[in-house]
Amino acid sequence: KQEVTQIPAALSVPEGENLVLNCSFTDSAIYNLQWFRQDPGKGLTSLLLIQSSQREQTSGRLNASLDKSSGRSTLYIAASQPGDSATYLCAVKGTYKYIFGTGTRLKVLA
Amino acid sequence: NAGVTQTPKFQVLKTGQSMTLQCAQDMNHNSMYWYRQDPGMGLRLIYYSASEGTTDKGEVPNGYNVSRLNKREFSLRLESAAPSQTSVYFCASILAGGTGTGELFFGEGSRLTVL
């Protein structure tokens, strides 16, 4: 059974800092890994999708990497801003379904 | 572009009442999902439909039923609501296989309170 873990559960950093969010999974037989952002009381916004054959994806200040063999993904946020404050969730896809981690709640202080 | 549309967005029920959450996608996706989100628990999969005509249980299916009405629509039914089913429900879909990237798209969520 696939299990997805995100550490830390919460993180508070000063504005401008570069930071890394971690996602680990127990079964390396995945098809995709996707990172999402969720603002309080809102839905999920897709940030980056990494397919199993890829090692990383980049979008603006965000970079996500995938190491299937070690069961890990990281989301790197460069030059963090208060607007980046949100919960970040990772999800891994097996044959048919996506399993989610419990998320990292990020607060960027001005 | 509507994407994934869920109705209703808010609902209050009394214990024992029944209701159906509706979900429709207009992206010609083949797989659809229902998740629930509770504080500190992340998103947990209730049921999914890998393709039209099939449905399967996820992690927390008890107390729910689903219907894949056609390729576009996937509904979630609570036959006898319980306070433990108070949650935010999300519908999602992907285009799996072939040229699909498998990227998961979500609806805006349905907030259900059971009194």
Short mmCIF file of C-alpha atoms in Angstrom, two decimals:
data_model
loop_
_atom_site.label_atom_id
_atom_site.label_comp_id
_atom_site.label_asym_id
_atom_site.label_seq_id
_atom_site.Cartn_x
_atom_site.Cartn_y
_atom_site.Cartn_z
CA LYS A 1 0.00 0.00 0.00
CA GLN A 2 1.41 3.36 -1.06
CA GLU A 3 2.06 5.82 1.73
CA VAL A 4 3.07 9.43 1.17
CA THR A 5 4.76 11.52 3.84
CA GLN A 6 5.52 15.23 3.85
CA ILE A 7 8.01 16.77 6.21
CA PRO A 8 7.90 19.24 7.82
CA ALA A 9 4.19 19.55 8.61
CA ALA A 10 4.60 23.29 9.08
CA LEU A 11 7.29 25.80 8.22
CA SER A 12 7.72 29.49 8.91
CA VAL A 13 10.43 31.47 7.09
CA PRO A 14 11.33 35.14 6.54
CA GLU A 15 10.63 36.68 3.17
CA GLY A 16 13.36 36.18 0.59
CA GLU A 17 14.57 32.85 1.88
CA ASN A 18 15.01 29.86 -0.43
CA LEU A 19 13.30 26.78 0.92
CA VAL A 20 12.78 23.08 0.26
CA LEU A 21 9.67 21.02 0.93
CA ASN A 22 10.01 17.26 1.08
CA CYS A 23 7.77 14.42 -0.07
CA SER A 24 8.56 10.73 0.36
CA PHE A 25 6.68 7.67 -0.83
CA THR A 26 6.98 3.98 -0.03
CA ASP A 27 6.30 2.35 -3.42
CA SER A 28 8.63 3.49 -6.20
CA ALA A 29 6.36 2.06 -8.94
CA ILE A 30 4.72 5.37 -9.73
CA TYR A 31 3.57 6.94 -12.97
CA ASN A 32 3.47 10.60 -11.93
CA LEU A 33 4.10 12.88 -9.01
CA GLN A 34 2.23 16.15 -8.76
CA TRP A 35 2.66 19.15 -6.44
CA PHE A 36 -0.33 21.29 -5.46
CA ARG A 37 -0.93 24.48 -3.57
CA GLN A 38 -4.00 25.01 -1.39
CA ASP A 39 -4.98 28.33 0.16
CA PRO A 40 -7.19 28.28 3.28
CA GLY A 41 -10.77 27.37 2.45
CA LYS A 42 -9.98 26.96 -1.23
CA GLY A 43 -9.46 24.18 -3.75
CA LEU A 44 -6.22 22.70 -5.04
CA THR A 45 -4.11 24.43 -7.65
CA SER A 46 -1.67 22.31 -9.64
CA LEU A 47 1.90 23.60 -9.50
CA LEU A 48 4.06 21.00 -11.20
CA LEU A 49 3.65 17.52 -12.66
CA ILE A 50 6.66 15.21 -12.95
CA GLN A 51 6.21 12.08 -15.00
CA SER A 52 8.07 8.94 -13.97
CA SER A 53 10.63 9.28 -16.77
CA GLN A 54 11.52 12.84 -15.73
CA ARG A 55 13.91 14.02 -13.04
CA GLU A 56 12.63 17.57 -12.55
CA GLN A 57 10.25 20.27 -13.65
CA THR A 58 10.48 24.04 -13.32
CA SER A 59 7.92 26.82 -13.31
CA GLY A 60 9.05 30.31 -12.43
CA ARG A 61 10.49 30.28 -8.90
CA LEU A 62 9.45 26.67 -8.37
CA ASN A 63 11.52 23.59 -9.11
CA ALA A 64 10.42 20.06 -8.34
CA SER A 65 12.69 17.04 -8.49
CA LEU A 66 11.92 13.33 -8.46
CA ASP A 67 14.12 10.42 -7.39
CA LYS A 68 12.00 7.31 -7.85
CA SER A 69 14.62 4.88 -6.64
CA SER A 70 14.83 6.56 -3.24
CA GLY A 71 11.12 7.39 -3.09
CA ARG A 72 11.63 11.12 -2.77
CA SER A 73 10.58 14.40 -4.30
CA THR A 74 11.48 17.93 -3.32
CA LEU A 75 9.81 21.23 -4.12
CA TYR A 76 12.25 24.12 -4.14
CA ILE A 77 10.86 27.65 -3.79
CA ALA A 78 13.31 30.43 -4.58
CA ALA A 79 13.16 33.88 -3.03
CA SER A 80 10.01 33.20 -1.04
CA GLN A 81 7.28 35.86 -0.78
CA PRO A 82 4.37 36.36 1.63
CA GLY A 83 2.06 35.37 -1.23
CA ASP A 84 3.63 31.91 -1.19
CA SER A 85 1.98 31.26 2.18
CA ALA A 86 -0.27 28.25 1.70
CA THR A 87 -0.38 24.49 2.22
CA TYR A 88 1.65 22.48 -0.29
CA LEU A 89 0.58 18.94 -1.08
CA CYS A 90 2.28 16.22 -3.07
CA ALA A 91 0.48 13.30 -4.66
CA VAL A 92 1.79 10.18 -6.37
CA LYS A 93 0.00 8.20 -9.02
CA GLY A 94 0.08 4.43 -9.25
CA THR A 95 -1.75 2.44 -11.92
CA TYR A 96 -5.15 4.07 -11.42
CA LYS A 97 -5.13 6.49 -8.53
CA TYR A 98 -3.37 9.36 -6.83
CA ILE A 99 -2.44 9.12 -3.14
CA PHE A 100 -1.81 12.34 -1.22
CA GLY A 101 0.50 13.37 1.56
CA THR A 102 -0.88 15.41 4.45
CA GLY A 103 0.86 18.57 3.28
CA THR A 104 3.29 21.20 4.51
CA ARG A 105 1.77 24.42 5.82
CA LEU A 106 4.08 27.26 4.80
CA LYS A 107 4.07 30.76 6.23
CA VAL A 108 6.35 33.39 4.73
CA LEU A 109 6.84 36.36 7.04
CA ALA A 110 7.12 39.89 5.63
CA ASN B 1 -13.30 26.55 -19.81
CA ALA B 2 -15.34 25.00 -17.01
CA GLY B 3 -12.93 22.13 -16.22
CA VAL B 4 -14.34 20.14 -13.28
CA THR B 5 -17.65 21.40 -11.89
CA GLN B 6 -19.09 20.28 -8.54
CA THR B 7 -22.55 20.95 -7.14
CA PRO B 8 -23.64 21.93 -4.60
CA LYS B 9 -20.81 24.02 -3.12
CA PHE B 10 -22.37 24.03 0.34
CA GLN B 11 -24.87 21.72 2.01
CA VAL B 12 -26.16 21.20 5.53
CA LEU B 13 -27.85 17.90 6.32
CA LYS B 14 -29.40 16.32 9.35
CA THR B 15 -28.24 12.90 10.50
CA GLY B 16 -29.95 10.20 8.45
CA GLN B 17 -30.75 12.36 5.45
CA SER B 18 -29.49 11.42 2.01
CA MET B 19 -27.94 13.51 -0.72
CA THR B 20 -25.95 13.29 -3.92
CA LEU B 21 -22.91 15.34 -4.85
CA GLN B 22 -22.63 15.90 -8.57
CA CYS B 23 -19.43 16.21 -10.58
CA ALA B 24 -18.97 16.86 -14.28
CA GLN B 25 -15.87 17.43 -16.39
CA ASP B 26 -15.68 18.78 -19.91
CA MET B 27 -12.09 17.81 -20.71
CA ASN B 28 -12.87 14.36 -22.18
CA HIS B 29 -11.04 12.73 -19.27
CA ASN B 30 -11.46 9.01 -18.74
CA SER B 31 -10.71 8.69 -15.00
CA MET B 32 -12.58 10.44 -12.21
CA TYR B 33 -12.17 10.54 -8.44
CA TRP B 34 -13.89 11.55 -5.23
CA TYR B 35 -11.77 12.66 -2.27
CA ARG B 36 -12.62 13.99 1.15
CA GLN B 37 -10.45 16.40 3.08
CA ASP B 38 -10.46 16.68 6.85
CA PRO B 39 -8.18 18.79 9.06
CA GLY B 40 -4.85 17.06 9.62
CA MET B 41 -5.81 14.10 7.40
CA GLY B 42 -4.91 15.34 3.95
CA LEU B 43 -7.01 14.14 1.01
CA ARG B 44 -8.33 10.61 1.24
CA LEU B 45 -9.71 8.73 -1.73
CA ILE B 46 -13.33 7.61 -1.37
CA TYR B 47 -14.07 6.05 -4.76
CA TYR B 48 -12.68 6.27 -8.24
CA SER B 49 -13.71 5.39 -11.77
CA ALA B 50 -10.79 4.43 -13.98
CA SER B 51 -12.99 4.49 -17.07
CA GLU B 52 -16.63 4.81 -18.05
CA GLY B 53 -18.56 1.84 -16.71
CA THR B 54 -16.16 0.98 -13.87
CA THR B 55 -15.96 2.08 -10.26
CA ASP B 56 -13.69 0.98 -7.42
CA LYS B 57 -13.30 1.62 -3.72
CA GLY B 58 -10.59 3.89 -2.41
CA GLU B 59 -9.29 4.27 1.14
CA VAL B 60 -12.52 5.35 2.88
CA PRO B 61 -15.58 4.05 0.94
CA ASN B 62 -17.86 3.14 3.86
CA GLY B 63 -21.11 5.12 3.90
CA TYR B 64 -20.83 6.20 0.26
CA ASN B 65 -21.95 5.01 -3.15
CA VAL B 66 -20.97 6.29 -6.57
CA SER B 67 -22.31 6.25 -10.10
CA ARG B 68 -20.35 6.90 -13.27
CA LEU B 69 -23.33 8.15 -15.24
CA ASN B 70 -21.40 8.65 -18.47
CA LYS B 71 -17.91 9.74 -19.45
CA ARG B 72 -18.49 13.28 -18.16
CA GLU B 73 -20.31 12.71 -14.89
CA PHE B 74 -19.42 10.97 -11.63
CA SER B 75 -21.76 11.33 -8.64
CA LEU B 76 -21.23 10.56 -4.95
CA ARG B 77 -24.20 9.56 -2.81
CA LEU B 78 -24.59 9.56 0.95
CA GLU B 79 -27.52 7.26 1.71
CA SER B 80 -27.79 8.02 5.44
CA ALA B 81 -25.57 10.91 6.43
CA ALA B 82 -23.62 10.79 9.69
CA PRO B 83 -21.77 13.59 11.53
CA SER B 84 -18.49 11.78 10.70
CA GLN B 85 -19.17 12.61 7.05
CA THR B 86 -18.86 16.32 7.72
CA SER B 87 -16.02 17.25 5.40
CA VAL B 88 -14.97 19.01 2.24
CA TYR B 89 -15.44 16.81 -0.81
CA PHE B 90 -13.39 17.19 -3.96
CA CYS B 91 -13.98 15.70 -7.36
CA ALA B 92 -11.03 15.30 -9.72
CA SER B 93 -10.30 13.89 -13.15
CA ILE B 94 -7.39 12.89 -15.37
CA LEU B 95 -6.75 11.79 -18.92
CA ALA B 96 -4.87 8.55 -18.31
CA GLY B 97 -3.02 6.47 -20.88
CA GLY B 98 -2.34 7.20 -24.54
CA THR B 99 -1.50 10.87 -25.04
CA GLY B 100 -2.74 11.85 -21.59
CA THR B 101 -0.25 13.35 -19.15
CA GLY B 102 -2.14 11.99 -16.15
CA GLU B 103 -2.31 15.47 -14.64
CA LEU B 104 -4.99 15.65 -11.94
CA PHE B 105 -7.53 18.45 -12.20
CA PHE B 106 -9.79 19.37 -9.28
CA GLY B 107 -13.17 20.92 -8.79
CA GLU B 108 -13.63 23.74 -6.26
CA GLY B 109 -14.98 21.46 -3.56
CA SER B 110 -18.28 20.87 -1.79
CA ARG B 111 -18.53 21.69 1.91
CA LEU B 112 -20.88 19.32 3.69
CA THR B 113 -22.01 19.65 7.29
CA VAL B 114 -24.02 16.90 8.94
CA LEU B 115 -25.78 17.91 12.14
#
